[in-house]
Short mmCIF file of C-alpha atoms and ligand atoms in Angstrom, two decimals:
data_model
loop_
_atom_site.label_atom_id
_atom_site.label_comp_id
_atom_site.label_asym_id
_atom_site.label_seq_id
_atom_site.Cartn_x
_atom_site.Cartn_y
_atom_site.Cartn_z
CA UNK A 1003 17.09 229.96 -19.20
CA UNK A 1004 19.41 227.05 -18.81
CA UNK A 1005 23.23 227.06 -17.19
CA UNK A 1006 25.38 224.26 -18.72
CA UNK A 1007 28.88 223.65 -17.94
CA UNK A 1008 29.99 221.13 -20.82
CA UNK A 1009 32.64 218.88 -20.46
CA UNK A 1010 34.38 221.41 -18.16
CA UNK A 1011 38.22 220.88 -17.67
CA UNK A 1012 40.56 223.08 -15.11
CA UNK A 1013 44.10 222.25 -14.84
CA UNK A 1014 46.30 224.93 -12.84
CA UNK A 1015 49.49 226.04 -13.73
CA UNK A 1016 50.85 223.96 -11.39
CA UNK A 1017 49.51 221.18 -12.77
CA UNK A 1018 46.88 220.33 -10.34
CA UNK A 1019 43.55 219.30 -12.27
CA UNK A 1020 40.99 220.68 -10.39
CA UNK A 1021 37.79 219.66 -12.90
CA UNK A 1022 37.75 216.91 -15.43
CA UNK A 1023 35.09 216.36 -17.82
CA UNK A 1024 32.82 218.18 -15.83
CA UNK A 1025 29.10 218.35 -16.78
CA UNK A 1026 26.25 220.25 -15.20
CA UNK A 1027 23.27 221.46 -16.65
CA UNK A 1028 20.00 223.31 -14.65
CA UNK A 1029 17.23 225.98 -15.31
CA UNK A 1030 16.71 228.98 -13.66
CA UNK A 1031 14.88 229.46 -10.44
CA UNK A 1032 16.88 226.85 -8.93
CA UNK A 1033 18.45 226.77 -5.27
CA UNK A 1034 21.48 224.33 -6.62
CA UNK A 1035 24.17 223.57 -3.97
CA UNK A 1036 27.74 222.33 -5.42
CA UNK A 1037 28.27 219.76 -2.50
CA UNK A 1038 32.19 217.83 -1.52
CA UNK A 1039 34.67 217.29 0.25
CA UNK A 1040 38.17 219.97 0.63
CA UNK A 1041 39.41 219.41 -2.65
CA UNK A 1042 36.56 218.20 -5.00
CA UNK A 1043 36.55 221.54 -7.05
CA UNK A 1044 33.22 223.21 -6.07
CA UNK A 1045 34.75 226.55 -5.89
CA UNK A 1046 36.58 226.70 -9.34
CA UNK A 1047 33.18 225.37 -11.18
CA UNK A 1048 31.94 228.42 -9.44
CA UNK A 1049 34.29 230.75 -10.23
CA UNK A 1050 34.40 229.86 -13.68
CA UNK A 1051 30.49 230.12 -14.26
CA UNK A 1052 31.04 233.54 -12.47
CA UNK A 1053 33.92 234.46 -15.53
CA UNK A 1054 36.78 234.88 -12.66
CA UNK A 1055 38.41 231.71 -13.28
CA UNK A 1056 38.90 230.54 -17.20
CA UNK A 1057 37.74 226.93 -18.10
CA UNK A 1058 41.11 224.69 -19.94
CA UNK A 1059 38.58 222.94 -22.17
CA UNK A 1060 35.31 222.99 -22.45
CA UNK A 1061 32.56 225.60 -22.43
CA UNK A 1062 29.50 227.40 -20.55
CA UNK A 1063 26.41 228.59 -21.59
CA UNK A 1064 23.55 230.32 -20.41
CA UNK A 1065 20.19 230.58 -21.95
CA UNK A 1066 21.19 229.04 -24.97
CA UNK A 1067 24.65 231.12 -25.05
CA UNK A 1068 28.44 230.56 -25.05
CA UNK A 1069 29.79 232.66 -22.22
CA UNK A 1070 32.62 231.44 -21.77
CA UNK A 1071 34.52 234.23 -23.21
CA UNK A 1072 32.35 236.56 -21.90
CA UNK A 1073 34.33 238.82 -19.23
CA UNK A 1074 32.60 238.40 -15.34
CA UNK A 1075 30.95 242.18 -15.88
CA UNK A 1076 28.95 241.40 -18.79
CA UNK A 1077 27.39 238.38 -16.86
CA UNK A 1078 24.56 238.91 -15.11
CA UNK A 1079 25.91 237.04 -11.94
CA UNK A 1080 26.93 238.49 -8.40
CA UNK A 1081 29.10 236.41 -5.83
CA UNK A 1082 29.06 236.04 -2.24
CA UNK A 1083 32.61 235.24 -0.73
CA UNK A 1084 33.15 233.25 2.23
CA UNK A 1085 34.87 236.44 3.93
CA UNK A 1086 31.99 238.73 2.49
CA UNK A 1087 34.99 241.19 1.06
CA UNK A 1088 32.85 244.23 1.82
CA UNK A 1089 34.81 247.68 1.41
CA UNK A 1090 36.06 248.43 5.02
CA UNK A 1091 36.29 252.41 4.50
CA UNK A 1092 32.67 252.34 2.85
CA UNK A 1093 29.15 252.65 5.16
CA UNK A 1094 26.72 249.29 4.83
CA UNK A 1095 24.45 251.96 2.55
CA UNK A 1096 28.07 252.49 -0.09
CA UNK A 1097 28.76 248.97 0.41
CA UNK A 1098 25.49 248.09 -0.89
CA UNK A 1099 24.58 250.75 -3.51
CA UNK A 1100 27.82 250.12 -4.88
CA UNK A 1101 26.94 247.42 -7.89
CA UNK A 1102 24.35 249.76 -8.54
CA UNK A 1103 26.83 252.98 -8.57
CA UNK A 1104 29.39 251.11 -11.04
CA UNK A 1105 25.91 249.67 -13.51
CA UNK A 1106 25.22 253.73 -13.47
CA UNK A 1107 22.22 253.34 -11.75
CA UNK A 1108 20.60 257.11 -10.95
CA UNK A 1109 20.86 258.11 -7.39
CA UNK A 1110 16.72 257.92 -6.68
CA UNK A 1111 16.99 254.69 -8.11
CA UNK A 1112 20.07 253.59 -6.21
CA UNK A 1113 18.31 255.10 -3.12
CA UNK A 1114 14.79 253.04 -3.33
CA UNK A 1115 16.96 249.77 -4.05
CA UNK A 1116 19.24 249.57 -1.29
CA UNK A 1117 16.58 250.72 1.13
CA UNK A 1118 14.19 248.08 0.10
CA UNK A 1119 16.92 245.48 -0.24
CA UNK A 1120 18.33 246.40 3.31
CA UNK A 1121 14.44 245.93 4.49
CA UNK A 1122 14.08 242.29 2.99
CA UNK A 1123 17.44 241.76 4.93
CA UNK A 1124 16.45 243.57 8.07
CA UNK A 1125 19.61 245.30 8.15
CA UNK A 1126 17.73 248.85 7.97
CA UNK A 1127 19.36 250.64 11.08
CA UNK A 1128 22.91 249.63 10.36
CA UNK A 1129 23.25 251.72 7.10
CA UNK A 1130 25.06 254.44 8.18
CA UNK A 1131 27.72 251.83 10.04
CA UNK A 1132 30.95 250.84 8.83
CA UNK A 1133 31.64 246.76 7.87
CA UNK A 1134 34.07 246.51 11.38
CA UNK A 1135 31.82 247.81 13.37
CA UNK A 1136 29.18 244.88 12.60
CA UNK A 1137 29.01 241.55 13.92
CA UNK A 1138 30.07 238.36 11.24
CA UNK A 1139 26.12 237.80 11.07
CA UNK A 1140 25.25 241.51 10.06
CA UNK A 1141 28.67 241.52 7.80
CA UNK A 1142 27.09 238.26 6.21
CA UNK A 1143 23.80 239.86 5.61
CA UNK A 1144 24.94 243.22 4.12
CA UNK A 1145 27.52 241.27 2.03
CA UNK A 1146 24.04 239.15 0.24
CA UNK A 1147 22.46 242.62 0.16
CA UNK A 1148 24.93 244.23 -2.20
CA UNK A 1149 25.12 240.75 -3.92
CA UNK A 1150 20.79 241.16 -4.75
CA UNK A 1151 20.71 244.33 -5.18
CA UNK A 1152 21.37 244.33 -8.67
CA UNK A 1153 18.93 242.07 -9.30
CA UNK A 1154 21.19 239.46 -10.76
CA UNK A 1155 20.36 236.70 -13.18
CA UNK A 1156 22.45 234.26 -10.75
CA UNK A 1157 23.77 234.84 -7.10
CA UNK A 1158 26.73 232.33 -6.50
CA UNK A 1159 27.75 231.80 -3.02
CA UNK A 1160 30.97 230.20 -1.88
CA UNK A 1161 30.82 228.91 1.66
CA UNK A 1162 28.63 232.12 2.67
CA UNK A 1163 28.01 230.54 6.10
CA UNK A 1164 31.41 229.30 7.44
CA UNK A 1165 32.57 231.88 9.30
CA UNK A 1166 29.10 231.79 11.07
CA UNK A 1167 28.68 230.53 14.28
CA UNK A 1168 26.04 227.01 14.86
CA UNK A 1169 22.90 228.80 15.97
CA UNK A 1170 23.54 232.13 13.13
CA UNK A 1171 24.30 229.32 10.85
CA UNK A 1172 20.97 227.85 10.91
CA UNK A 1173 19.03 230.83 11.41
CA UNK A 1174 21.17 232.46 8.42
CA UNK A 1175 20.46 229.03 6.44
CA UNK A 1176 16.56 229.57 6.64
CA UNK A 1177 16.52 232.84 5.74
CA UNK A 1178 18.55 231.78 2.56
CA UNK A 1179 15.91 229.76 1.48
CA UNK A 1180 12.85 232.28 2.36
CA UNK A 1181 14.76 234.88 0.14
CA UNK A 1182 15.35 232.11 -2.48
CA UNK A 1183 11.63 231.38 -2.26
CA UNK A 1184 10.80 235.43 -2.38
CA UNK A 1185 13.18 236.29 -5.35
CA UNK A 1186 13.29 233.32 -7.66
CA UNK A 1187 16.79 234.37 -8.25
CA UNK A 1188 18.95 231.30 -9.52
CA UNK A 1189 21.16 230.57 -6.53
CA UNK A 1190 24.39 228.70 -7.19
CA UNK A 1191 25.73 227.59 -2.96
CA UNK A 1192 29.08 226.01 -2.33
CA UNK A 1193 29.48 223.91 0.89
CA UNK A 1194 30.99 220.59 1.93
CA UNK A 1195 28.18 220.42 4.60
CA UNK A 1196 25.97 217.93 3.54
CA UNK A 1197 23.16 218.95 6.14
CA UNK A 1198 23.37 222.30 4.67
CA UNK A 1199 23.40 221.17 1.06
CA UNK A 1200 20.20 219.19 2.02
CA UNK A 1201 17.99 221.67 3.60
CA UNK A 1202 19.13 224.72 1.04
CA UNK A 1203 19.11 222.75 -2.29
CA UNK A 1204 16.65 222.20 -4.35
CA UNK A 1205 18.69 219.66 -6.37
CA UNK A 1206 22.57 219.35 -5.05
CA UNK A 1207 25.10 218.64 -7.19
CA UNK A 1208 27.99 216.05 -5.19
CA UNK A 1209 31.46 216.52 -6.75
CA UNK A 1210 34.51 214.03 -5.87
CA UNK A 1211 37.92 214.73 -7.66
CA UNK A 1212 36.67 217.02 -9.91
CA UNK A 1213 33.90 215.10 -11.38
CA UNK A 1214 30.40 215.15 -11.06
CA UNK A 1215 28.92 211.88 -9.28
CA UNK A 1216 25.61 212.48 -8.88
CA UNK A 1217 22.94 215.47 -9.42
CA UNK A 1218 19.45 215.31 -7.64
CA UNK A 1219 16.80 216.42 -4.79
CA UNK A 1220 18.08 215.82 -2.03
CA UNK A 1221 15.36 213.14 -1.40
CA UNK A 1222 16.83 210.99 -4.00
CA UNK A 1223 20.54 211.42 -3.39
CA UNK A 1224 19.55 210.14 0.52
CA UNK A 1225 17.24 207.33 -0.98
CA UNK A 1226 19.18 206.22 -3.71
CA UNK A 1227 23.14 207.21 -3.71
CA UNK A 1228 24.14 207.19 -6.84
CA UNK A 1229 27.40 205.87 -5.28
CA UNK A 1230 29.00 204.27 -1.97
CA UNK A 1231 31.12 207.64 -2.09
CA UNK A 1232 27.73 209.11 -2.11
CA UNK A 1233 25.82 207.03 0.42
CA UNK A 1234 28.63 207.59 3.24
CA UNK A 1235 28.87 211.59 2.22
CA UNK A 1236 25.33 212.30 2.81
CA UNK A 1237 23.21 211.69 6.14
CA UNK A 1238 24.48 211.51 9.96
CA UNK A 1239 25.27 208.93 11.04
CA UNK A 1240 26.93 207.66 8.25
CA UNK A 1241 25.28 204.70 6.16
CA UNK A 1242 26.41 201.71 7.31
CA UNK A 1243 28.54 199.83 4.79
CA UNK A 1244 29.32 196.41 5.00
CA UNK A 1245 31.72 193.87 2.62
CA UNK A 1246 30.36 190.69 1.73
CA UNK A 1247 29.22 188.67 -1.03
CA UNK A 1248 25.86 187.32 -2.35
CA UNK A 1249 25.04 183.79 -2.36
CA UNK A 1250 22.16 181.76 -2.99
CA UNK A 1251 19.93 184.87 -2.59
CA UNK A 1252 21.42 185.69 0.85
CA UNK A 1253 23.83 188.26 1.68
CA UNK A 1254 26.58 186.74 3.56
CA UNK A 1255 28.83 188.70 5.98
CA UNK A 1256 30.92 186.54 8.49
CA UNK A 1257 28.18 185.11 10.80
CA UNK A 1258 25.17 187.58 9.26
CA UNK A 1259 23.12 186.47 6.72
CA UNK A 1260 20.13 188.59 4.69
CA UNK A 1261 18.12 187.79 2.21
CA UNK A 1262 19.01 189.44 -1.41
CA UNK A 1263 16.85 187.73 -3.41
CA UNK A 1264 17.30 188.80 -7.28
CA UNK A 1265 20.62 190.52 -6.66
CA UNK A 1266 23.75 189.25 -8.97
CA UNK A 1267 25.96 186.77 -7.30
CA UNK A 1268 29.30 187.75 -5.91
CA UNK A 1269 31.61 190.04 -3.90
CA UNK A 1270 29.17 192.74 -2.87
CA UNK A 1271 28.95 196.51 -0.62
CA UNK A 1272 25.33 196.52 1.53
CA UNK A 1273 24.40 199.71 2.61
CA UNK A 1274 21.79 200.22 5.28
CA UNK A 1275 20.73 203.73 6.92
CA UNK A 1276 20.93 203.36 10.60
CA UNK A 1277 17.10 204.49 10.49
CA UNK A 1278 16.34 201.72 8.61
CA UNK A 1279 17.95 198.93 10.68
CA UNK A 1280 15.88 197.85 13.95
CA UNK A 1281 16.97 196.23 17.36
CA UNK A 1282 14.94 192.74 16.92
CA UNK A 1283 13.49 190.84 20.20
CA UNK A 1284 13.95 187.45 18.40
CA UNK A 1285 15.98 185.92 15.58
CA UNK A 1286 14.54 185.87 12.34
CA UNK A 1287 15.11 186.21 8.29
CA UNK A 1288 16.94 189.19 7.71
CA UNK A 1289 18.25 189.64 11.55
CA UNK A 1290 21.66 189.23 12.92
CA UNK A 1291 23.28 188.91 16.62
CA UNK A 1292 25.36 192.15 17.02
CA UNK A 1293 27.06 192.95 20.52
CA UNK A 1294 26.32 196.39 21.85
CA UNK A 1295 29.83 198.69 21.86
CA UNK A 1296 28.65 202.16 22.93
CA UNK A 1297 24.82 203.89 23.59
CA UNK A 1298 24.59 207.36 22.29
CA UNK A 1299 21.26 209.40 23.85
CA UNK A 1300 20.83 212.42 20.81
CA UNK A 1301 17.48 213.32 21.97
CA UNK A 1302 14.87 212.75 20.81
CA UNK A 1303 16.54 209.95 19.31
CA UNK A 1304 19.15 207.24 20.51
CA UNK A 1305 21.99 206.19 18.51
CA UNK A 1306 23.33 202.43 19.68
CA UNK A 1307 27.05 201.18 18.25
CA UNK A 1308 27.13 197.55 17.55
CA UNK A 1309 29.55 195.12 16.75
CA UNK A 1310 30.30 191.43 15.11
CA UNK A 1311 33.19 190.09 14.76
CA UNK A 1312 35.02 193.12 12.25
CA UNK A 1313 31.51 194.50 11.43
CA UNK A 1314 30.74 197.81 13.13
CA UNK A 1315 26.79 199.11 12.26
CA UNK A 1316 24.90 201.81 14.29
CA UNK A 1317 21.11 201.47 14.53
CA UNK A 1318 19.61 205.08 15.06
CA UNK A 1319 16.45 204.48 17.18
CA UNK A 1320 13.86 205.59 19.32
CA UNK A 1321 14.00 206.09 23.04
CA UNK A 1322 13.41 202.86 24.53
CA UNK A 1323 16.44 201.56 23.26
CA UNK A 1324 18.16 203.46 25.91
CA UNK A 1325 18.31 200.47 28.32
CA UNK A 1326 20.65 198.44 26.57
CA UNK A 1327 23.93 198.69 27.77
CA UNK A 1328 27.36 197.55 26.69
CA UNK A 1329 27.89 194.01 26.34
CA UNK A 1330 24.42 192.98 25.63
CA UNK A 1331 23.40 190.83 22.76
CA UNK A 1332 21.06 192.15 20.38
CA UNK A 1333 19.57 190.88 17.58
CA UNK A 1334 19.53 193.66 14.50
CA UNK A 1335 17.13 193.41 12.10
CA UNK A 1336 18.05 194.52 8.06
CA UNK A 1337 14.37 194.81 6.46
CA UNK A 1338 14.63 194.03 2.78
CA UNK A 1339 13.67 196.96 1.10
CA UNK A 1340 15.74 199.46 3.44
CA UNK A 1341 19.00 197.92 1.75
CA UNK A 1342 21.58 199.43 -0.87
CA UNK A 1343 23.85 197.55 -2.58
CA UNK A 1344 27.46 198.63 -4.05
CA UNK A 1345 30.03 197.36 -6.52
CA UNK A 1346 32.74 196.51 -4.60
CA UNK A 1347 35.31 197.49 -7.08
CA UNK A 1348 33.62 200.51 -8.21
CA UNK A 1349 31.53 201.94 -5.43
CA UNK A 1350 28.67 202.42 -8.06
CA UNK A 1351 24.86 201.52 -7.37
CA UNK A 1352 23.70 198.00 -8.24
CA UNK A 1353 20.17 198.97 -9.57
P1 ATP B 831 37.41 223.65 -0.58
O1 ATP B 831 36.13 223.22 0.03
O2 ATP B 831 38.61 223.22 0.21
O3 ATP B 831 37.45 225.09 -0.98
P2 ATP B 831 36.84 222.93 -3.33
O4 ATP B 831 36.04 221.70 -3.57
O5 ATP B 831 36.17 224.23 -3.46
O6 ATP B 831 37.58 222.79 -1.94
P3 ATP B 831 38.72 223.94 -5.24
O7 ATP B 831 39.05 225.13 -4.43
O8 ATP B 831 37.88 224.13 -6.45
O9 ATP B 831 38.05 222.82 -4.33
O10 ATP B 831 40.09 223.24 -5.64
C1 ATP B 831 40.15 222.07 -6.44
C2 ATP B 831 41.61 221.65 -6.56
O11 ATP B 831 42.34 222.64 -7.28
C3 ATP B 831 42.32 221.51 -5.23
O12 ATP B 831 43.22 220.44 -5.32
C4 ATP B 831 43.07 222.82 -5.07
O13 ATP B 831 44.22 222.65 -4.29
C5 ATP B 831 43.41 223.15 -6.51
N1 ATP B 831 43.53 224.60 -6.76
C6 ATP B 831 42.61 225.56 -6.56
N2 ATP B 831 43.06 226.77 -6.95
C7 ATP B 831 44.31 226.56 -7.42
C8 ATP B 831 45.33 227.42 -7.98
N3 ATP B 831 45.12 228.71 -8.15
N4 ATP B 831 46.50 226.84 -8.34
C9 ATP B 831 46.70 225.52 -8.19
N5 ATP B 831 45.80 224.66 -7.68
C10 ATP B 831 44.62 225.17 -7.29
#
């Protein structure tokens, strides 16, 4: 079974076009996050594969069928709202059995579903509570029980995690992907946190002004960014970006020079993951004399701020680093095949 959104366009009354020409297409059994900034229209390609939002133009299809007219009960999809919307006058057990109630499910069958669903969940002993009398973590949990318990085709989630705090996030985020891994349920996952979008998905789809700009593992959307949009969205730090142009096989930035041998000649955007740059003990090809600004100790690793002239870089690295201090002059080494380079006028990849 196959979702496709094809050439998906949303404008709202208002005028505000919220997806253009949007295409997306992946089989079931996928764990695919929808990944962007505020803005980028994650949660209106969600809510129009889940029927509760209609498409302008365009159409989607699922398993080989036109949906798009298809009202949001006759699709086979549940959603999980970033405020869990769970019925306040209902217990946990109503809260969850309902889907099952309204699909006129019988009541043994209701019964042996929620209890088993609650177990995977470990929400067992709050059944009989009511939604305000549970913390946002259990609130989060019951609200993905009564999303599986259906058994769904798809389970979209918008944001599930926000209102989560850090350590519940995390622990909440690997249980996500054990239950993923459990059910082989097709997960759709909205977030603008790329850390999140990397550890849940297993291809994320990035999204900037309503288009689609790149859709991959997350491996190759860190290794190869489709985009300089891309390559500064994903990974903390930040790539470092830097204007220049290429000449005679060198990249040329003020005073730094790199060797770019094989790369078109011009104006030119080099990306380089602070991981990938090194703190040098001597000059050499590829190397460059950067002034230290600021040392940042995130164990295990350190993160050191450097400046020349207007270019900033940070070089993530390893302990030892931590004796340089502010002021010093280091040399910074860009190894060849660590380096990315971007149109300048377009932001795309230069292969
Ligand atoms: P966020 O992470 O902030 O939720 P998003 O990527 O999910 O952002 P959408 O909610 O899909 O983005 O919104 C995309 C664009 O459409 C935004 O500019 C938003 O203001 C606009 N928009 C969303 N819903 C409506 C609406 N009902 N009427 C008018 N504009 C809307």
């Amino acid at each position: 079974m196959t979702v496709e959104f094809k050439d998906i366009r949303k404008a709202f009354a208002d005028g505000t076009i919220a997806l253009d020409r949007f295409n997306l297409a992946f089989d079931e059994g996928e764990f695919i996050v929808l990944l962007g900034p505020s803005g980028s229209g994650k949660t209106t390609a969600c809510r129009i594969l889940a029927g509760l939002e209609e498409p302008s133009g365009g159409s989607v299809w699922v398993g080989g069928r036109d949906i798009t007219n298809l009202p949001p009960r006759h699709r086979r999809m549940s959603m999980v709202f970033q405020n869990y919307a769970l019925y306040g006058h209902r217990s946990v057990y109503d809260n969850i059995a309902y889907p099952l109630k309204v699909r006129g499910a019988e009541r043994s069958q209701i019964d042996g579903r929620v209890r088993e669903t609650a177990a995977m969940l470990d929400i067992s002993a709050l059944l009989d509570k009511r939604p305000r009398q549970l913390s946002g973590g259990e609130a989060q949990r019951v609200a993905v029980a009564r999303a599986l318990v259906w058994q769904p085709e798809i389970c979209l989630m918008d944001e599930p995690l926000s209102n989560l705090d850090a350590l519940l996030r995390l622990q909440t985020r690997t249980e996500l992907k054990r239950l993923h891994f459990e059910l082989g349920t097709t997960f759709v996952f909205v977030t603008h946190d790329q850390e999140e979008a990397m550890t849940l998905g297993t291809r994320i789809a990035v999204l900037r002004e309503g288009r689609l700009v790149q859709f991959d593992t997350p491996r190759e959307i860190y290794r190869k960014p489709a985009t300089r949009f891309v390559a500064e969205f994903i990974g903390r730090p930040a790539m470092n970006t830097i204007d220049g142009v290429i000449r005679d096989g060198q990249f040329r930035a003020g005073p730094l020079s790199v060797p770019a041998a094989g790369r078109p000649e011009g104006p030119v955007v080099m990306g380089a993951r602070p991981e990938e740059l090194a703190i040098a003990d001597a000059q050499g090809p590829g190397a460059g004399l950067f002034t230290v600004d600021v040392v940042e100790q995130v164990e295990p690793d350190t993160l050191i701020f450097l400046k020349n002239g207007d270019t900033e870089i940070v070089v993530r690295a390893l302990r030892e680093a931590e004796e340089l201090a502010p002021g010093a002059q280091v040399q910074v080494r860009f190894p060849e095949d660590g380096l990315h380079f971007f149109d300048p006028e377009t932001g795309e990849r230069i292969p």
